[in-house]
XYZ file of N, CA and C in Angstrom:
726
model
N 150.821 -97.204 -71.859
C 150.923 -96.211 -70.798
C 149.782 -95.205 -70.983
N 148.921 -95.094 -69.973
C 147.741 -94.238 -70.065
C 147.859 -93.100 -69.058
N 147.811 -91.870 -69.559
C 147.913 -90.693 -68.708
C 146.550 -90.014 -68.567
N 146.182 -89.690 -67.334
C 145.105 -88.730 -67.151
C 145.647 -87.355 -67.558
N 144.778 -86.421 -67.890
C 145.228 -85.109 -68.387
C 145.125 -84.032 -67.304
N 143.907 -83.715 -66.878
C 143.698 -82.583 -65.970
C 144.213 -82.876 -64.567
N 145.043 -81.979 -64.062
C 145.661 -82.032 -62.743
C 146.668 -83.166 -62.595
N 146.903 -83.887 -63.691
C 148.010 -84.839 -63.740
C 149.111 -84.262 -64.622
N 148.752 -83.817 -65.823
C 149.720 -83.223 -66.745
C 149.569 -81.712 -66.856
N 148.341 -81.211 -66.858
C 148.109 -79.771 -66.997
C 146.959 -79.331 -66.096
N 146.887 -78.026 -65.872
C 145.764 -77.427 -65.142
C 145.300 -76.205 -65.925
N 144.154 -76.327 -66.573
C 143.606 -75.232 -67.382
C 142.159 -74.971 -66.965
N 141.911 -75.025 -65.664
C 140.547 -74.964 -65.141
C 139.829 -73.671 -65.505
N 140.553 -72.537 -65.502
C 139.907 -71.252 -65.792
C 139.360 -71.230 -67.214
N 140.172 -71.685 -68.155
C 139.737 -71.703 -69.556
C 138.611 -72.715 -69.743
N 138.716 -73.848 -69.086
C 137.672 -74.874 -69.207
C 136.327 -74.352 -68.709
N 136.341 -73.641 -67.596
C 135.092 -73.111 -67.060
C 134.476 -72.104 -68.025
N 135.306 -71.232 -68.599
C 134.785 -70.254 -69.559
C 134.173 -70.948 -70.772
N 134.826 -72.003 -71.234
C 134.308 -72.742 -72.391
C 132.985 -73.418 -72.041
N 132.890 -73.970 -70.850
C 131.635 -74.584 -70.407
C 130.519 -73.539 -70.335
N 130.850 -72.359 -69.821
C 129.839 -71.314 -69.700
C 129.303 -70.904 -71.065
N 130.200 -70.776 -72.039
C 129.749 -70.396 -73.380
C 128.913 -71.508 -74.000
N 129.353 -72.759 -73.829
C 128.608 -73.878 -74.394
C 127.228 -73.993 -73.753
N 127.167 -73.779 -72.448
C 125.884 -73.850 -71.740
C 124.913 -72.801 -72.282
N 125.401 -71.598 -72.449
C 124.534 -70.530 -72.976
C 124.086 -70.837 -74.408
N 125.023 -71.374 -75.214
C 124.692 -71.678 -76.608
C 123.601 -72.736 -76.717
N 123.620 -73.691 -75.798
C 122.671 -74.804 -75.868
C 121.352 -74.490 -75.174
N 121.407 -73.779 -74.054
C 120.193 -73.561 -73.250
C 119.621 -72.155 -73.374
N 120.435 -71.206 -73.847
C 119.996 -69.823 -73.905
C 120.011 -69.134 -72.563
N 120.614 -69.789 -71.556
C 120.677 -69.229 -70.203
C 122.122 -69.153 -69.729
N 122.420 -68.240 -68.811
C 123.782 -68.177 -68.272
C 124.051 -69.360 -67.334
N 125.302 -69.805 -67.308
C 125.705 -70.871 -66.401
C 125.853 -70.304 -64.991
N 125.131 -70.883 -64.047
C 125.216 -70.444 -62.650
C 126.177 -71.335 -61.878
N 126.068 -72.648 -62.067
C 126.913 -73.580 -61.329
C 127.463 -74.659 -62.244
N 128.776 -74.860 -62.184
C 129.431 -75.943 -62.928
C 129.884 -76.980 -61.914
N 129.463 -78.215 -62.088
C 129.836 -79.239 -61.116
C 131.334 -79.529 -61.210
N 131.929 -79.910 -60.100
C 133.374 -80.210 -60.059
C 133.660 -81.471 -60.863
N 134.738 -81.466 -61.641
C 135.044 -82.637 -62.475
C 135.297 -83.906 -61.666
N 136.225 -83.865 -60.714
C 136.525 -84.999 -59.830
C 136.736 -86.297 -60.600
N 137.439 -86.201 -61.743
C 137.749 -87.395 -62.508
C 136.634 -87.906 -63.387
N 135.530 -87.164 -63.478
C 134.397 -87.620 -64.273
C 134.543 -87.198 -65.734
N 133.907 -87.931 -66.663
C 133.973 -87.553 -68.075
C 133.112 -86.335 -68.373
N 133.456 -85.641 -69.446
C 132.677 -84.472 -69.855
C 131.200 -84.827 -70.045
N 130.916 -86.011 -70.580
C 129.514 -86.387 -70.809
C 128.736 -86.413 -69.498
N 129.342 -86.904 -68.432
C 128.672 -86.943 -67.127
C 128.553 -85.539 -66.533
N 129.611 -84.744 -66.696
C 129.600 -83.372 -66.180
C 128.492 -82.560 -66.851
N 128.312 -82.766 -68.145
C 127.274 -82.038 -68.876
C 125.895 -82.322 -68.278
N 125.561 -83.598 -68.090
C 124.240 -83.946 -67.565
C 124.040 -83.395 -66.150
N 125.065 -83.509 -65.307
C 124.926 -83.016 -63.934
C 124.837 -81.494 -63.909
N 125.585 -80.829 -64.791
C 125.534 -79.367 -64.845
C 124.169 -78.890 -65.309
N 123.594 -79.567 -66.286
C 122.237 -79.233 -66.706
C 121.278 -79.383 -65.535
N 121.416 -80.478 -64.796
C 120.485 -80.750 -63.699
C 120.586 -79.710 -62.589
N 121.813 -79.376 -62.160
C 121.957 -78.435 -61.038
C 121.579 -77.012 -61.441
N 121.488 -76.762 -62.744
C 121.039 -75.454 -63.214
C 119.570 -75.458 -63.630
N 118.855 -76.532 -63.267
C 117.415 -76.571 -63.488
C 116.982 -76.856 -64.907
N 117.851 -77.513 -65.695
C 117.514 -77.843 -67.086
C 117.202 -79.328 -67.176
N 116.046 -79.655 -67.715
C 115.683 -81.051 -67.946
C 116.393 -81.539 -69.209
N 117.259 -82.530 -69.051
C 118.030 -83.017 -70.192
C 117.127 -83.681 -71.223
N 117.391 -83.372 -72.491
C 116.678 -83.993 -73.604
C 117.676 -84.765 -74.457
N 117.160 -85.543 -75.411
C 118.012 -86.443 -76.182
C 119.141 -85.725 -76.915
N 118.864 -84.515 -77.393
C 119.873 -83.845 -78.209
C 120.802 -82.945 -77.384
N 120.588 -82.873 -76.092
C 121.400 -81.966 -75.288
C 122.874 -82.348 -75.283
N 123.171 -83.630 -75.083
C 124.574 -84.039 -74.957
C 125.365 -83.798 -76.235
N 124.934 -84.278 -77.404
C 125.729 -84.004 -78.603
C 125.854 -82.527 -78.914
N 124.792 -81.757 -78.686
C 124.872 -80.317 -78.934
C 125.843 -79.646 -77.968
N 125.790 -80.062 -76.698
C 126.657 -79.453 -75.694
C 128.119 -79.792 -75.985
N 128.417 -81.040 -76.297
C 129.806 -81.426 -76.562
C 130.348 -80.725 -77.804
N 129.500 -80.568 -78.812
C 129.916 -79.845 -80.012
C 130.201 -78.381 -79.685
N 129.311 -77.769 -78.900
C 129.514 -76.373 -78.503
C 130.733 -76.230 -77.606
N 130.967 -77.210 -76.749
C 132.135 -77.185 -75.863
C 133.431 -77.266 -76.663
N 133.450 -78.118 -77.670
C 134.643 -78.228 -78.515
C 134.926 -76.910 -79.224
N 133.882 -76.283 -79.750
C 134.066 -75.012 -80.456
C 134.513 -73.907 -79.502
N 133.899 -73.838 -78.328
C 134.250 -72.798 -77.354
C 135.671 -72.967 -76.853
N 136.085 -74.213 -76.655
C 137.443 -74.465 -76.171
C 138.469 -74.129 -77.252
N 138.163 -74.500 -78.487
C 139.082 -74.187 -79.587
C 139.262 -72.681 -79.726
N 138.201 -71.923 -79.530
C 138.294 -70.460 -79.604
C 139.208 -69.891 -78.526
N 139.385 -70.630 -77.441
C 140.184 -70.154 -76.299
C 141.548 -70.824 -76.191
N 141.937 -71.604 -77.193
C 143.182 -72.361 -77.074
C 144.411 -71.468 -76.928
N 144.334 -70.240 -77.432
C 145.456 -69.317 -77.278
C 145.664 -68.864 -75.846
N 144.682 -69.061 -74.978
C 144.785 -68.655 -73.571
C 145.353 -69.751 -72.683
N 145.436 -70.959 -73.185
C 145.763 -72.095 -72.329
C 147.122 -71.941 -71.648
N 148.148 -71.646 -72.432
C 149.490 -71.537 -71.852
C 149.624 -70.299 -70.974
N 148.840 -69.243 -71.285
C 148.934 -67.996 -70.516
C 148.213 -68.091 -69.178
N 147.028 -68.704 -69.178
C 146.203 -68.726 -67.982
C 146.204 -70.085 -67.273
N 146.785 -71.086 -67.923
C 146.896 -72.397 -67.312
C 148.333 -72.690 -66.940
N 148.591 -73.919 -66.562
C 149.954 -74.305 -66.194
C 150.172 -75.776 -66.475
N 151.418 -76.089 -66.757
C 151.821 -77.477 -66.846
C 152.154 -77.951 -65.437
N 151.724 -79.139 -65.086
C 151.980 -79.645 -63.746
C 153.468 -79.914 -63.560
N 153.977 -79.743 -62.354
C 155.413 -79.903 -62.109
C 155.941 -81.246 -62.601
N 156.981 -81.183 -63.440
C 157.643 -82.388 -63.908
C 156.986 -83.097 -65.066
N 155.857 -82.583 -65.560
C 155.103 -83.323 -66.581
C 155.921 -83.580 -67.836
N 156.600 -82.556 -68.349
C 157.361 -82.734 -69.593
C 158.489 -83.742 -69.426
N 159.266 -83.605 -68.355
C 160.380 -84.524 -68.145
C 159.888 -85.945 -67.906
N 158.752 -86.091 -67.223
C 158.205 -87.426 -66.988
C 157.797 -88.083 -68.306
N 157.075 -87.352 -69.145
C 156.673 -87.891 -70.446
C 157.888 -88.238 -71.300
N 158.850 -87.342 -71.319
C 160.057 -87.560 -72.119
C 160.835 -88.768 -71.626
N 160.978 -88.896 -70.321
C 161.743 -90.001 -69.749
C 161.043 -91.342 -69.970
N 159.732 -91.373 -69.782
C 158.992 -92.618 -69.999
C 159.051 -93.024 -71.468
N 159.070 -92.039 -72.366
C 159.116 -92.349 -73.807
C 160.382 -93.096 -74.200
N 161.420 -93.012 -73.366
C 162.683 -93.683 -73.660
C 162.704 -95.139 -73.244
N 161.700 -95.566 -72.489
C 161.627 -96.967 -72.090
C 161.308 -97.830 -73.308
N 161.987 -98.950 -73.440
C 161.762 -99.844 -74.575
C 160.329 -100.362 -74.575
N 159.702 -100.271 -75.735
C 158.386 -100.866 -75.917
C 157.218 -100.084 -75.359
N 157.459 -98.885 -74.850
C 156.374 -98.107 -74.248
C 155.723 -97.193 -75.282
N 154.397 -97.210 -75.332
C 153.622 -96.271 -76.135
C 152.738 -95.498 -75.161
N 152.767 -94.169 -75.255
C 152.018 -93.329 -74.332
C 150.771 -92.744 -75.000
N 149.656 -92.840 -74.284
C 148.421 -92.229 -74.746
C 147.702 -91.656 -73.525
N 146.447 -91.276 -73.691
C 145.706 -90.682 -72.578
C 144.411 -91.441 -72.334
N 143.995 -91.445 -71.069
C 142.673 -91.919 -70.679
C 142.082 -90.803 -69.837
N 141.166 -90.056 -70.433
C 140.740 -88.796 -69.837
C 139.247 -88.582 -69.976
N 138.685 -87.863 -69.031
C 137.286 -87.475 -69.141
C 137.058 -86.355 -70.121
N 138.130 -85.725 -70.583
C 138.039 -84.631 -71.545
C 137.733 -85.164 -72.939
N 136.921 -84.447 -73.696
C 136.677 -84.868 -75.074
C 137.981 -84.757 -75.860
N 138.091 -85.555 -76.912
C 139.377 -85.721 -77.603
C 139.949 -84.408 -78.116
N 139.143 -83.601 -78.794
C 139.685 -82.370 -79.381
C 140.247 -81.457 -78.300
N 139.588 -81.402 -77.157
C 140.060 -80.538 -76.081
C 141.297 -81.102 -75.404
N 141.391 -82.425 -75.296
C 142.596 -83.043 -74.746
C 143.805 -82.712 -75.611
N 143.622 -82.757 -76.920
C 144.717 -82.413 -77.835
C 145.141 -80.959 -77.634
N 144.169 -80.054 -77.562
C 144.487 -78.630 -77.352
C 145.238 -78.423 -76.036
N 144.794 -79.089 -74.984
C 145.415 -78.907 -73.672
C 146.884 -79.300 -73.686
N 147.186 -80.436 -74.266
C 148.573 -80.907 -74.258
C 149.424 -80.183 -75.292
N 148.821 -79.840 -76.424
C 149.562 -79.124 -77.463
C 149.986 -77.741 -76.993
N 149.180 -77.108 -76.160
C 149.498 -75.757 -75.674
C 150.799 -75.728 -74.889
N 151.168 -76.870 -74.301
C 152.382 -76.929 -73.491
C 153.466 -77.795 -74.124
N 153.278 -78.156 -75.395
C 154.276 -78.950 -76.100
C 154.369 -80.385 -75.639
N 153.310 -80.894 -75.043
C 153.327 -82.265 -74.534
C 152.743 -83.268 -75.525
N 152.102 -82.766 -76.566
C 151.416 -83.634 -77.510
C 152.357 -84.560 -78.273
N 153.625 -84.163 -78.424
C 154.556 -84.969 -79.225
C 154.877 -86.312 -78.580
N 154.557 -86.462 -77.317
C 154.826 -87.723 -76.630
C 153.620 -88.658 -76.620
N 152.491 -88.185 -77.140
C 151.223 -88.900 -77.001
C 150.703 -89.411 -78.336
N 150.277 -90.668 -78.366
C 149.560 -91.224 -79.509
C 148.064 -91.105 -79.199
N 147.446 -90.066 -79.720
C 146.055 -89.778 -79.376
C 145.069 -90.791 -79.953
N 145.472 -91.519 -80.971
C 144.542 -92.468 -81.590
C 144.298 -93.696 -80.721
N 145.144 -93.944 -79.738
C 145.000 -95.129 -78.902
C 144.273 -94.856 -77.592
N 143.915 -93.609 -77.345
C 143.385 -93.234 -76.043
C 141.897 -93.454 -75.873
N 141.403 -92.980 -74.718
C 139.988 -93.003 -74.415
C 139.558 -91.626 -73.942
N 138.348 -91.172 -74.344
C 137.983 -89.767 -74.174
C 136.556 -89.595 -73.646
N 136.301 -88.373 -73.186
C 135.067 -88.064 -72.485
C 133.798 -88.088 -73.301
N 133.885 -88.082 -74.621
C 132.665 -88.134 -75.417
C 132.199 -89.572 -75.673
N 133.023 -90.545 -75.278
C 132.676 -91.933 -75.552
C 131.747 -92.457 -74.444
N 130.714 -93.208 -74.824
C 129.653 -93.580 -73.861
C 130.011 -94.775 -72.992
N 131.122 -94.678 -72.292
C 131.547 -95.771 -71.429
C 131.998 -95.217 -70.079
N 131.821 -95.998 -69.002
C 132.479 -95.635 -67.756
C 133.989 -95.736 -67.951
N 134.750 -95.070 -67.081
C 136.183 -94.967 -67.303
C 136.889 -96.325 -67.298
N 136.430 -97.254 -66.462
C 137.043 -98.580 -66.438
C 136.852 -99.294 -67.772
N 135.657 -99.188 -68.325
C 135.403 -99.787 -69.639
C 136.186 -99.059 -70.715
N 136.298 -97.748 -70.587
C 137.055 -96.963 -71.553
C 138.523 -97.385 -71.555
N 139.041 -97.745 -70.401
C 140.408 -98.253 -70.326
C 140.544 -99.510 -71.176
N 139.565 -100.394 -71.080
C 139.610 -101.621 -71.871
C 139.448 -101.335 -73.360
N 138.660 -100.328 -73.686
C 138.532 -99.909 -75.088
C 139.892 -99.438 -75.610
N 140.605 -98.646 -74.802
C 141.932 -98.176 -75.206
C 142.896 -99.349 -75.361
N 142.821 -100.321 -74.475
C 143.663 -101.512 -74.608
C 143.362 -102.247 -75.915
N 142.080 -102.311 -76.258
C 141.694 -102.959 -77.514
C 142.238 -102.217 -78.723
N 142.209 -100.894 -78.674
C 142.768 -100.111 -79.776
C 144.269 -100.351 -79.912
N 144.934 -100.419 -78.772
C 146.374 -100.665 -78.804
C 146.684 -102.063 -79.347
N 145.882 -103.051 -78.954
C 146.095 -104.404 -79.464
C 145.914 -104.460 -80.971
N 144.871 -103.774 -81.461
C 144.611 -103.782 -82.898
C 145.755 -103.138 -83.668
N 146.314 -102.062 -83.130
C 147.414 -101.358 -83.798
C 148.742 -102.094 -83.648
N 149.034 -102.542 -82.432
C 150.367 -103.049 -82.117
C 150.483 -104.563 -82.134
N 149.336 -105.247 -82.165
C 149.370 -106.700 -82.228
C 149.733 -107.381 -80.923
N 149.594 -106.671 -79.812
C 149.921 -107.215 -78.500
C 148.711 -107.092 -77.584
N 148.421 -108.135 -76.846
C 147.329 -108.076 -75.874
C 147.790 -107.270 -74.662
N 146.920 -106.382 -74.175
C 147.268 -105.535 -73.039
C 146.406 -105.883 -71.836
N 147.098 -106.116 -70.728
C 146.453 -106.500 -69.478
C 147.081 -105.678 -68.351
N 146.723 -106.033 -67.118
C 147.312 -105.344 -65.975
C 148.812 -105.577 -65.876
N 149.320 -106.608 -66.560
C 150.749 -106.906 -66.508
C 151.578 -105.977 -67.373
N 150.958 -105.352 -68.379
C 151.735 -104.488 -69.275
C 151.028 -103.169 -69.584
N 150.070 -102.799 -68.753
C 149.374 -101.519 -68.889
C 149.504 -100.753 -67.584
N 149.927 -99.504 -67.682
C 150.043 -98.648 -66.500
C 149.245 -97.379 -66.742
N 148.489 -96.973 -65.738
C 147.780 -95.702 -65.779
C 148.362 -94.770 -64.733
N 148.466 -93.493 -65.070
C 148.899 -92.474 -64.118
C 147.796 -91.423 -64.016
N 147.323 -91.182 -62.795
C 146.265 -90.199 -62.603
C 146.275 -89.658 -61.191
N 145.449 -88.634 -60.966
C 145.482 -87.918 -59.695
C 144.249 -88.125 -58.827
N 143.267 -88.874 -59.285
C 142.024 -88.999 -58.517
C 141.744 -90.442 -58.139
N 140.942 -90.603 -57.089
C 140.559 -91.952 -56.693
C 139.718 -92.621 -57.782
N 139.025 -91.846 -58.570
C 138.275 -92.424 -59.695
C 139.214 -93.046 -60.716
N 140.369 -92.403 -60.930
C 141.368 -92.989 -61.825
C 141.842 -94.336 -61.276
N 142.092 -94.377 -59.978
C 142.545 -95.616 -59.345
C 141.489 -96.706 -59.508
N 140.243 -96.372 -59.245
C 139.165 -97.347 -59.368
C 139.040 -97.858 -60.800
N 139.189 -96.959 -61.771
C 139.114 -97.363 -63.175
C 140.228 -98.331 -63.522
N 141.430 -98.056 -63.032
C 142.569 -98.934 -63.305
C 142.353 -100.311 -62.687
N 141.880 -100.345 -61.437
C 141.691 -101.617 -60.750
C 140.604 -102.461 -61.423
N 139.520 -101.808 -61.834
C 138.418 -102.541 -62.465
C 138.752 -102.882 -63.918
N 139.342 -101.920 -64.627
C 139.592 -102.100 -66.056
C 140.758 -103.010 -66.384
N 141.716 -103.121 -65.468
C 142.846 -104.010 -65.719
C 144.116 -103.274 -66.069
N 144.625 -102.486 -65.121
C 145.895 -101.781 -65.328
C 146.560 -101.569 -63.976
N 147.883 -101.557 -63.966
C 148.608 -101.120 -62.774
C 148.407 -99.620 -62.645
N 148.507 -99.097 -61.415
C 148.142 -97.702 -61.178
C 149.202 -96.955 -60.403
N 149.602 -95.809 -60.970
C 150.464 -94.858 -60.277
C 149.615 -93.640 -59.958
N 149.404 -93.379 -58.680
C 148.661 -92.198 -58.276
C 149.610 -91.047 -57.995
N 149.235 -89.861 -58.437
C 150.015 -88.662 -58.132
C 149.115 -87.707 -57.349
N 149.618 -87.258 -56.209
C 148.801 -86.418 -55.319
C 148.899 -84.952 -55.709
N 148.716 -84.690 -56.989
C 148.805 -83.323 -57.509
C 147.433 -82.713 -57.754
N 146.388 -83.513 -57.568
C 145.031 -83.026 -57.811
C 144.245 -82.879 -56.530
N 142.985 -83.296 -56.574
C 142.111 -83.114 -55.422
C 142.127 -84.295 -54.459
N 142.751 -85.397 -54.839
C 142.843 -86.561 -53.950
C 144.194 -86.564 -53.245
N 144.166 -86.778 -51.940
C 145.398 -86.817 -51.170
C 146.094 -88.160 -51.355
N 147.388 -88.191 -51.021
C 148.166 -89.413 -51.167
C 147.528 -90.565 -50.393
N 147.058 -90.290 -49.192
C 146.437 -91.341 -48.378
C 145.174 -91.879 -49.041
N 144.417 -91.024 -49.701
C 143.193 -91.463 -50.384
C 143.532 -92.332 -51.593
N 144.593 -91.967 -52.299
C 145.013 -92.755 -53.460
C 145.486 -94.138 -53.024
N 146.228 -94.194 -51.922
C 146.688 -95.491 -51.405
C 145.492 -96.340 -50.972
N 144.578 -95.718 -50.252
C 143.415 -96.454 -49.759
C 142.566 -96.982 -50.905
N 142.513 -96.223 -52.006
C 141.735 -96.658 -53.167
C 142.384 -97.836 -53.887
N 143.689 -98.053 -53.635
C 144.352 -99.216 -54.222
C 145.462 -98.926 -55.212
N 145.959 -97.689 -55.266
C 147.060 -97.384 -56.180
C 148.271 -98.239 -55.833
N 148.959 -98.736 -56.848
C 150.134 -99.578 -56.627
C 151.335 -98.762 -56.158
N 151.436 -97.547 -56.693
C 152.505 -96.622 -56.309
C 151.863 -95.251 -56.162
N 152.273 -94.484 -55.181
C 151.779 -93.117 -55.006
C 152.974 -92.170 -54.942
N 152.944 -91.134 -55.787
C 153.991 -90.118 -55.820
C 153.369 -88.765 -55.477
N 154.152 -87.853 -54.891
C 153.596 -86.530 -54.585
C 153.228 -85.748 -55.833
N 154.009 -85.913 -56.895
C 153.762 -85.280 -58.194
C 154.703 -85.936 -59.192
N 154.904 -85.303 -60.341
C 155.756 -85.882 -61.380
C 157.149 -85.259 -61.416
N 157.501 -84.486 -60.394
C 158.730 -83.691 -60.456
C 160.004 -84.521 -60.465
N 159.943 -85.754 -60.003
C 161.112 -86.631 -60.040
C 160.905 -87.661 -61.147
N 161.442 -87.352 -62.329
C 161.226 -88.224 -63.485
C 161.801 -89.614 -63.258
N 162.894 -89.708 -62.521
C 163.495 -91.016 -62.257
C 162.554 -91.909 -61.458
N 161.828 -91.305 -60.503
C 160.859 -92.074 -59.731
C 159.718 -92.554 -60.608
N 159.275 -91.699 -61.521
C 158.186 -92.079 -62.421
C 158.623 -93.251 -63.302
N 159.808 -93.139 -63.883
C 160.322 -94.205 -64.754
C 160.488 -95.503 -63.968
N 161.044 -95.402 -62.769
C 161.239 -96.599 -61.949
C 159.903 -97.255 -61.620
N 158.882 -96.447 -61.341
C 157.562 -96.991 -61.028
C 156.969 -97.703 -62.232
N 157.061 -97.079 -63.404
C 156.525 -97.701 -64.622
C 157.256 -99.003 -64.919
N 158.583 -98.956 -64.853
C 159.373 -100.158 -65.142
C 159.076 -101.262 -64.134
N 158.953 -100.885 -62.864
C 158.693 -101.884 -61.842
C 157.340 -102.546 -61.978
N 156.361 -101.807 -62.474
C 155.006 -102.345 -62.598
C 154.791 -103.145 -63.873
N 155.732 -103.054 -64.799
C 155.580 -103.771 -66.070
C 156.658 -104.817 -66.288
N 157.620 -104.917 -65.372
C 158.673 -105.914 -65.525
C 158.094 -107.316 -65.347
N 158.544 -108.271 -66.170
C 158.059 -109.647 -65.984
C 158.418 -110.148 -64.591
N 157.515 -110.907 -64.027
C 157.782 -111.458 -62.699
C 158.999 -112.359 -62.749
N 159.826 -112.270 -61.744
C 161.000 -113.125 -61.688
C 160.569 -114.567 -61.470
N 161.211 -115.495 -62.172
C 160.843 -116.900 -61.952
C 161.144 -117.304 -60.519
N 160.274 -118.106 -59.952
C 160.496 -118.535 -58.592
C 161.684 -119.473 -58.531
N 162.495 -119.298 -57.518
C 163.670 -120.155 -57.385
C 163.229 -121.559 -57.006
N 163.935 -122.534 -57.545
C 163.582 -123.926 -57.242
C 164.053 -124.259 -55.830
N 163.301 -125.092 -55.145
C 163.735 -125.461 -53.805
C 165.054 -126.213 -53.851
N 165.888 -126.004 -52.860
C 167.179 -126.686 -52.822
C 166.957 -128.179 -52.653
N 167.779 -129.006 -53.331
C 167.607 -130.453 -53.191
C 167.875 -130.899 -51.756
N 167.192 -131.911 -51.345
C 167.386 -132.437 -49.993
C 168.791 -132.997 -49.852
N 169.401 -132.788 -48.713
C 170.754 -133.323 -48.531
C 170.738 -134.847 -48.567
N 171.804 -135.432 -49.078
C 171.857 -136.909 -49.138
C 171.857 -137.530 -47.735
N 171.236 -138.657 -47.650
C 171.166 -139.362 -46.370
C 172.338 -140.330 -46.238
């Protein structure tokens, strides 16, 4: 079970922007004028685009320095997360309810770098439901669809089970999440709690679309329905005797 983080489980945009601004200044020596919208993109991509729109020519060492500075700036602000951010409606009950399903292991597939993803979920007490070692994160040099497959590989190595679209479910709020699931090999539950509307999530190919996570029973039913073994086809009735 792969969860997106931002605008699916939590919203800490104010703190994230402040951390980006500090990291930008630390790396470039200039104030941040414009931060590009995340829109489901990984931090590594956001960093390069933010440098570009602020007139900075990216160099080889910019990305590792920026991500390191971003991790430090975010950690310095972790005490503000619960005060200035919010947990998305139903997130805790959804995680708790899904954790009760037999055989389910929950992790994250997020554009956020790992240390910041941990801080975001820990601030709201959601970290206890997540196995962070099996996830995929924004500092890794892969597109999100490939990162999904990397996470599946980590789960296979740990759990000894091959993971495919038949037993992997992703939950996210953006059309990019849907595209990653379809390409990477996972069933997809879209939640219209972020910047993508329900109609956009359906059009992108989400298997199930929910308004948000506030109905934990619906979330559990969707996960169970997308991972249940296909029912064997009924045999045709024998021909009547002549």
